[in-house]
PDB file of C-alpha atoms and ligand atoms in Angstrom:
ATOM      1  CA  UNK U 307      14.177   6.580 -60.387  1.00  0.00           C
ATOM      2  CA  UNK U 308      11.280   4.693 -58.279  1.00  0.00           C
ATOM      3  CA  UNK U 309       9.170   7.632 -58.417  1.00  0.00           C
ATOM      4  CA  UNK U 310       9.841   8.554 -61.969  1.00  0.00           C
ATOM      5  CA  UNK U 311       9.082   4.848 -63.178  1.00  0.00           C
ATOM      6  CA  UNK U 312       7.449   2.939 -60.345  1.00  0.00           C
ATOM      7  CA  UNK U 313       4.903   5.201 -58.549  1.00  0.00           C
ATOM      8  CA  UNK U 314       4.295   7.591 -61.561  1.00  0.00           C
ATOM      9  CA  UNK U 315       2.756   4.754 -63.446  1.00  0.00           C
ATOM     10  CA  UNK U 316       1.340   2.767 -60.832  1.00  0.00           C
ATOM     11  CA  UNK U 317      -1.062   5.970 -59.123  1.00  0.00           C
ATOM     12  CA  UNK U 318      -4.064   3.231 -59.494  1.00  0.00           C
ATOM     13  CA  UNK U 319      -2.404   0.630 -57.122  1.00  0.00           C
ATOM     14  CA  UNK U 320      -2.134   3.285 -54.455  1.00  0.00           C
ATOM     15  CA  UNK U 321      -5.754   3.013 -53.699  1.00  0.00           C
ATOM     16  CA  UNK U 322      -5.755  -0.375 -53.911  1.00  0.00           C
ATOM     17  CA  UNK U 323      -2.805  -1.165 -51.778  1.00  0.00           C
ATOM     18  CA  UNK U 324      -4.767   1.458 -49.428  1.00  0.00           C
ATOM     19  CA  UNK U 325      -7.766  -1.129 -49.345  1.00  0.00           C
ATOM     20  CA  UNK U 326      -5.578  -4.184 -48.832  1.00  0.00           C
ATOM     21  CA  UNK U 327      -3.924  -2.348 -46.321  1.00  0.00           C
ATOM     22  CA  UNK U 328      -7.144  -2.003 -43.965  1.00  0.00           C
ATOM     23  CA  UNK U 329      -9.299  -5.003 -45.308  1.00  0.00           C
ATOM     24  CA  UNK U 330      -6.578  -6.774 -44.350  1.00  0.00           C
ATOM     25  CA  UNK U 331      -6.467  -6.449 -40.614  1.00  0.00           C
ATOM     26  CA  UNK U 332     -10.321  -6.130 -40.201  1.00  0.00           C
ATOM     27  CA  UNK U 333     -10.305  -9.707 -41.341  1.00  0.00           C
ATOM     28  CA  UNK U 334      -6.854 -10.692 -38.864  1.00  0.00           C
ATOM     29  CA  UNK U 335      -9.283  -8.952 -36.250  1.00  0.00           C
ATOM     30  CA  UNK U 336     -12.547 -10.816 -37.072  1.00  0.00           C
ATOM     31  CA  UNK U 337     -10.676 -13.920 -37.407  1.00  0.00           C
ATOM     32  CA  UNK U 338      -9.131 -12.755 -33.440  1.00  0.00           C
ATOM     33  CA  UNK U 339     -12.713 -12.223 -32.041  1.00  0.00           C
ATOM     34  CA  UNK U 340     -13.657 -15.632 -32.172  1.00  0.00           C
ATOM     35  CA  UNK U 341     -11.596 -17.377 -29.686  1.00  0.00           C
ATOM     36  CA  UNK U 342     -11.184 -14.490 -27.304  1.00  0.00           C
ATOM     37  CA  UNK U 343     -14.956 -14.013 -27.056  1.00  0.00           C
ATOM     38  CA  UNK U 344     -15.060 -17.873 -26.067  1.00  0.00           C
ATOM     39  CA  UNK U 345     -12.233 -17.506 -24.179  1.00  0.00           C
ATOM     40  CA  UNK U 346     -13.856 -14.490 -21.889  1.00  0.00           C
ATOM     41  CA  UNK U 347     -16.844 -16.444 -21.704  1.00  0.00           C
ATOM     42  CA  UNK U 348     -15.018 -19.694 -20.449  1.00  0.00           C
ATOM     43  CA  UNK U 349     -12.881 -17.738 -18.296  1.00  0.00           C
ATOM     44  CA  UNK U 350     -15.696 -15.918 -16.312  1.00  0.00           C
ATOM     45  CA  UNK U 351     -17.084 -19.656 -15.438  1.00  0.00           C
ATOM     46  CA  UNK U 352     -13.942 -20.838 -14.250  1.00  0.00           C
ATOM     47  CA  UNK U 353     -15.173 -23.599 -11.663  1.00  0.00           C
ATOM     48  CA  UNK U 354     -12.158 -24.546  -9.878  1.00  0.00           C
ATOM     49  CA  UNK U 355     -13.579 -26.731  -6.901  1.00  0.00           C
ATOM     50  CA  UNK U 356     -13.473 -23.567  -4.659  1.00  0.00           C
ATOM     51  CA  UNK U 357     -13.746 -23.721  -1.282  1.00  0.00           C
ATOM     52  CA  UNK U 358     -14.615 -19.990  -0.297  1.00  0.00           C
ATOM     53  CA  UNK U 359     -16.134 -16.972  -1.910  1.00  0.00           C
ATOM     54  CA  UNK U 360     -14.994 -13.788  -1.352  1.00  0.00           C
ATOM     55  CA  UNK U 361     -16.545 -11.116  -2.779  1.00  0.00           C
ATOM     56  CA  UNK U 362     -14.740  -7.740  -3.525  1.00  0.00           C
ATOM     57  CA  UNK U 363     -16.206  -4.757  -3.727  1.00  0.00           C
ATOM     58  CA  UNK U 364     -14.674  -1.319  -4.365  1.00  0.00           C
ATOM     59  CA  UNK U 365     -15.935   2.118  -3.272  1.00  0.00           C
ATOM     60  CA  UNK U 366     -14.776   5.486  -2.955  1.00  0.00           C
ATOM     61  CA  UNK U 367     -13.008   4.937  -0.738  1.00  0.00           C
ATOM     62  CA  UNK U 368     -12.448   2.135   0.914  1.00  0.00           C
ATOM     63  CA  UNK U 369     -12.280  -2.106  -0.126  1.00  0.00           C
ATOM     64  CA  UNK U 370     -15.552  -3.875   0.954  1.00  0.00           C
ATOM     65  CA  UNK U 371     -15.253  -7.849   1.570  1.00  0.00           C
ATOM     66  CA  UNK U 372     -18.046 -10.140   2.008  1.00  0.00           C
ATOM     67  CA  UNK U 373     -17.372 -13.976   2.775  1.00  0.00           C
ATOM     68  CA  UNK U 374     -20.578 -15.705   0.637  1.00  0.00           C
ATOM     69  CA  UNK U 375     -20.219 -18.657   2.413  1.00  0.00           C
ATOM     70  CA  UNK U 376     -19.709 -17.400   6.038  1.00  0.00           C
ATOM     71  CA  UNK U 377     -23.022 -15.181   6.861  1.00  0.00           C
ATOM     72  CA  UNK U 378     -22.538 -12.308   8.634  1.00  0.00           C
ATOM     73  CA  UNK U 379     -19.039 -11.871   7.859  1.00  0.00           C
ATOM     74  CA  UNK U 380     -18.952  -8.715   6.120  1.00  0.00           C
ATOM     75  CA  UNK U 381     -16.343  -5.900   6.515  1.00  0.00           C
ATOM     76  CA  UNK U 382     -15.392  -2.746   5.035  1.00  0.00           C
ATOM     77  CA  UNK U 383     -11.340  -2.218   4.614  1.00  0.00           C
ATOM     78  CA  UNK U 384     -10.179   1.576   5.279  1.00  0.00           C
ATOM     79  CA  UNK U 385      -6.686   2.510   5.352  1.00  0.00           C
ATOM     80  CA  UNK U 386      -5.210   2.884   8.479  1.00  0.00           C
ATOM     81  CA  UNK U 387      -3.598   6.510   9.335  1.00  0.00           C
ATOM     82  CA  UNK U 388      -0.128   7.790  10.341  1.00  0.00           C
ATOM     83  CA  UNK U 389      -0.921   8.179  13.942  1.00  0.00           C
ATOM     84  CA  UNK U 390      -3.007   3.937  14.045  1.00  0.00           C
ATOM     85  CA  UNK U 391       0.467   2.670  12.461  1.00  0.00           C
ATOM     86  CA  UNK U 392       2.199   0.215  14.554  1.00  0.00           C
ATOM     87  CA  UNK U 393       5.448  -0.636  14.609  1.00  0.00           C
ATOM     88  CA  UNK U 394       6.410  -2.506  11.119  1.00  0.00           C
ATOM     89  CA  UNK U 395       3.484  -1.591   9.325  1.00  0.00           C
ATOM     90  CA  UNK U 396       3.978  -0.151   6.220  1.00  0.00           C
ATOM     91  CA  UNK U 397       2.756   3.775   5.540  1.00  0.00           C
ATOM     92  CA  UNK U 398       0.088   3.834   3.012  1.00  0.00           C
ATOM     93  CA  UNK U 399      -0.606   0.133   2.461  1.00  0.00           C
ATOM     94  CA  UNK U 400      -1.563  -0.932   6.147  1.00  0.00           C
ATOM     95  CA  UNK U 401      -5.598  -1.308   6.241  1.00  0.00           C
ATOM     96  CA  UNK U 402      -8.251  -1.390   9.716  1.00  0.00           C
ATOM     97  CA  UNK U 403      -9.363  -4.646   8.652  1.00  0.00           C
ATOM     98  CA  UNK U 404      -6.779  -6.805   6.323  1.00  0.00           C
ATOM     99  CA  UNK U 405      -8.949  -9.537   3.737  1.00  0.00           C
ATOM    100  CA  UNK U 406      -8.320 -12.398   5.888  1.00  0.00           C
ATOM    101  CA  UNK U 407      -7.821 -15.678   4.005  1.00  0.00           C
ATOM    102  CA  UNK U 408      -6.763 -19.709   4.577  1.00  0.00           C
ATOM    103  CA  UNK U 409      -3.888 -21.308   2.961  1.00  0.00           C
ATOM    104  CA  UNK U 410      -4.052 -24.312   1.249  1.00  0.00           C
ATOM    105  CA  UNK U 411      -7.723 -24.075  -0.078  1.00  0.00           C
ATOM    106  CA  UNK U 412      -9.512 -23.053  -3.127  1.00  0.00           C
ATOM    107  CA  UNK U 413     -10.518 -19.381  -3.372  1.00  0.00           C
ATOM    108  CA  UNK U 414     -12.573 -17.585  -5.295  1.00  0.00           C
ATOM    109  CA  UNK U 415     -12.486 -13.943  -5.270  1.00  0.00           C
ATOM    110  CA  UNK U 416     -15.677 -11.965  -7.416  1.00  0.00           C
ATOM    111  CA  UNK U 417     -14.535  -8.501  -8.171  1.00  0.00           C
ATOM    112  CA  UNK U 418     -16.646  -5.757  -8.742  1.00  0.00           C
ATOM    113  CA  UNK U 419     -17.422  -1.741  -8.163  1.00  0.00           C
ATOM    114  CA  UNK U 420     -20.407  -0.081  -6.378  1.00  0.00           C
ATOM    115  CA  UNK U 421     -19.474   3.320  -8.194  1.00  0.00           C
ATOM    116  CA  UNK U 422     -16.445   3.849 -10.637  1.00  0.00           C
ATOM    117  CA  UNK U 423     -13.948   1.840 -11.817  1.00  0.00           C
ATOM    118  CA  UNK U 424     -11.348   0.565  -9.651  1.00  0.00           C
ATOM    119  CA  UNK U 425      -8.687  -1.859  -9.749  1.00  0.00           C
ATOM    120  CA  UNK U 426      -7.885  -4.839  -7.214  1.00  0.00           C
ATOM    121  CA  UNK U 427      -4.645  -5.201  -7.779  1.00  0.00           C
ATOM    122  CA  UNK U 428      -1.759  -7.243  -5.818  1.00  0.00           C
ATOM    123  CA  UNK U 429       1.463  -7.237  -7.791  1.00  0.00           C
ATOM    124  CA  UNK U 430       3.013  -9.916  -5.869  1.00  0.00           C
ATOM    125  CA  UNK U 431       0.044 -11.998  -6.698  1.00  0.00           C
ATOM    126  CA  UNK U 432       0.207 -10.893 -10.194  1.00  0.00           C
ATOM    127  CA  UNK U 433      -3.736 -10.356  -9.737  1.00  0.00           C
ATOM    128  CA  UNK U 434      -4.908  -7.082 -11.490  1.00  0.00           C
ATOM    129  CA  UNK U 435      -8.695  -6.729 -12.097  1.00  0.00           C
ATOM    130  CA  UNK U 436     -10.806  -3.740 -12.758  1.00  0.00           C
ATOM    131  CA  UNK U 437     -13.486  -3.370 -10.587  1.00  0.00           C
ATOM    132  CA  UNK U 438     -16.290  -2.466 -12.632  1.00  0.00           C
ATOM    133  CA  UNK U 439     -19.822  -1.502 -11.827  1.00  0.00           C
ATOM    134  CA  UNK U 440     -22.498  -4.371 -12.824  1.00  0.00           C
ATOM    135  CA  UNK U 441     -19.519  -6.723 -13.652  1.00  0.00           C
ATOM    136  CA  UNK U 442     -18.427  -9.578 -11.467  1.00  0.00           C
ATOM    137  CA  UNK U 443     -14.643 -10.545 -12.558  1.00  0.00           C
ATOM    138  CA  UNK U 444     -13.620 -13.681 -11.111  1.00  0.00           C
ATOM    139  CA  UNK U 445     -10.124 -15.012  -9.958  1.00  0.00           C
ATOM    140  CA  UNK U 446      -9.144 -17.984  -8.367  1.00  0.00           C
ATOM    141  CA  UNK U 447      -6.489 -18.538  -6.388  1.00  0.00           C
ATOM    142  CA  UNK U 448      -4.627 -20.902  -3.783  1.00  0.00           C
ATOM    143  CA  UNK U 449      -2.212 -19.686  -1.725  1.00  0.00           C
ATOM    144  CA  UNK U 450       0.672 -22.811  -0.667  1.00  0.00           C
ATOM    145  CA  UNK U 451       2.271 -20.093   1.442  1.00  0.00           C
ATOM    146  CA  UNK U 452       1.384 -18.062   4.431  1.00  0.00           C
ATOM    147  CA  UNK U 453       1.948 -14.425   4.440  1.00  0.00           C
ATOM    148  CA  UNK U 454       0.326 -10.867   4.058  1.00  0.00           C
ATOM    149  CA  UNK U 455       0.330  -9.000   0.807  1.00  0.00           C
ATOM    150  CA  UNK U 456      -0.256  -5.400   0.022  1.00  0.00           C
ATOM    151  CA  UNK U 457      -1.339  -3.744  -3.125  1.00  0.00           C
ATOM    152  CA  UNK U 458      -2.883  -0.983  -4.055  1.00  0.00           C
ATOM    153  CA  UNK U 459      -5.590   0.527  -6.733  1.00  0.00           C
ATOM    154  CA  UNK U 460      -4.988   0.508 -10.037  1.00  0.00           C
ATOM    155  CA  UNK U 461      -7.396   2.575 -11.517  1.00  0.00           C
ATOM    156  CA  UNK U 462      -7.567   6.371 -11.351  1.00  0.00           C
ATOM    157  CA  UNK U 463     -10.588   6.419  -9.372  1.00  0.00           C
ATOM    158  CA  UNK U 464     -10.788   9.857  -8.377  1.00  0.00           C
ATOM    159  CA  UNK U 465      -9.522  11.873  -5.499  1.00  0.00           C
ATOM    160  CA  UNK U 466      -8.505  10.121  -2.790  1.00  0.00           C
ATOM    161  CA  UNK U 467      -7.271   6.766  -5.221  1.00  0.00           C
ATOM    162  CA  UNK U 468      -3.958   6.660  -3.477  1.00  0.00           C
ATOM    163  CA  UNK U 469      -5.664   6.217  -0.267  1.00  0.00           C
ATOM    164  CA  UNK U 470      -7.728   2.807  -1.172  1.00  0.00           C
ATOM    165  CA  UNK U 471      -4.892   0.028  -0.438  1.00  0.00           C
ATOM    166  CA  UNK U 472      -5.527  -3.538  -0.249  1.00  0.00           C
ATOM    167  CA  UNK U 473      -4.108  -6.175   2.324  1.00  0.00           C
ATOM    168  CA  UNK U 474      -4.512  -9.327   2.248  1.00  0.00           C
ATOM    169  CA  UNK U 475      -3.387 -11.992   5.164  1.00  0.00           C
ATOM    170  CA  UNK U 476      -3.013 -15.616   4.370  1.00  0.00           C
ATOM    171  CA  UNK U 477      -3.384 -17.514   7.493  1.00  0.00           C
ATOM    172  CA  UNK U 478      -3.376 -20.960   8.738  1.00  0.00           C
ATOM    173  CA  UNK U 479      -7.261 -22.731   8.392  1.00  0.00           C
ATOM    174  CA  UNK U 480      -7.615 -22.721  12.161  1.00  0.00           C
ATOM    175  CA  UNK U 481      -6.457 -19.349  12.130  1.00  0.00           C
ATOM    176  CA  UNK U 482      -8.939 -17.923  10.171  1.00  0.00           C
ATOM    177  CA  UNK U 483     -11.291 -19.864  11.895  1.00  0.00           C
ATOM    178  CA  UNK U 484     -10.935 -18.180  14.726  1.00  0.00           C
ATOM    179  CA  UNK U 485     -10.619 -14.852  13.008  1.00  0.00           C
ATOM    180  CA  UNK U 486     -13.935 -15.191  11.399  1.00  0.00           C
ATOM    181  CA  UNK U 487     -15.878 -15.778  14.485  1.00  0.00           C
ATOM    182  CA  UNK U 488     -13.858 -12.082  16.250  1.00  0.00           C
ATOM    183  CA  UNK U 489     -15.193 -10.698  12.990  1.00  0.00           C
ATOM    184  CA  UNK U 490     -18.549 -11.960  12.832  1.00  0.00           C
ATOM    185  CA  UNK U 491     -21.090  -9.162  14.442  1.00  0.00           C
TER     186      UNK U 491
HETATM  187 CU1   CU S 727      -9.902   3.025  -6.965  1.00  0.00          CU
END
């Protein structure tokens, strides 16, 4: 009965439905782009009073963290193998040089990629940020607790993906004072 007397008669009102139906959401979407594009501006110049810089850098393979504020200290992060495991380190996640951190203060971490994309990621954190070539992606965090925390990339970066983890210590102040001048070259 609908087709015979509804959608017999009303053949016209297809194609017009058919316009409503994708006018429609271009003009939900334009409406959309507005405040996001604000948004991602506003977001990228998030100035919480920060306290330390830490710029992220991924490669194939391997993390690369330079502290802005602390010249000289510069390190690249390679995973550590079976045989350089120590006792209650975890397989696949433990790194030569752990992303070494103070609790308690203002951190900014810049995120970016010197070839293809990768992703910083840290689940516990819930940080996840592509690591793109060109682009600086910014997060800021404070950690009120003390602790190390492992991730892992995100992105399918190529070959040897799996083998790019991230760890990242949160120490004490004096702590990482001391760490940064055994670090320093
Ligand atoms: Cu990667």
């Amino acid at each position: 009965m609908v087709r015979k007397f509804y959608f017999k008669r009303k053949k016209i009102e297809y194609q017009f439905g058919e316009l409503l139906c994708r006018v429609f959401p271009t003009f939900i979407l334009l409406i959309q782009i507005v405040p996001s594009l604000s948004l991602l501006y506003y977001y990228g110049l998030i100035n919480l009073d920060r306290n330390l810089t830490v710029k992220v850098t991924g490669h194939q393979w391997y993390w690369r963290y330079e502290f802005r504020d602390i010249p000289g200290l510069e390190f690249d992060s390679y995973i550590k193998s079976l045989d350089q495991l120590e006792l209650g380190e975890p397989r696949l996640l433990e790194v030569d040089n752990r992303c070494v951190v103070p609790c308690d203060t203002n951190i900014r971490f810049c995120i970016t990629s010197a070839d293809v994309i990768h992703a910083w990621a840290l689940s516990s954190l819930s940080v996840k940020l592509d690591a793109i070539r060109g682009v600086l992606r910014t997060v800021c965090y404070r950690f009120p607790i003390i602790g190390v925390f492992y991730g892992q990339c995100s992105e399918i970066c190529g070959a040897n993906h799996r083998f790019i983890p991230i760890a990242l210590e949160v120490t004490l102040l004096d702590n990482f004072k001391r760490w940064c001048f055994g670090t320093i070259e």
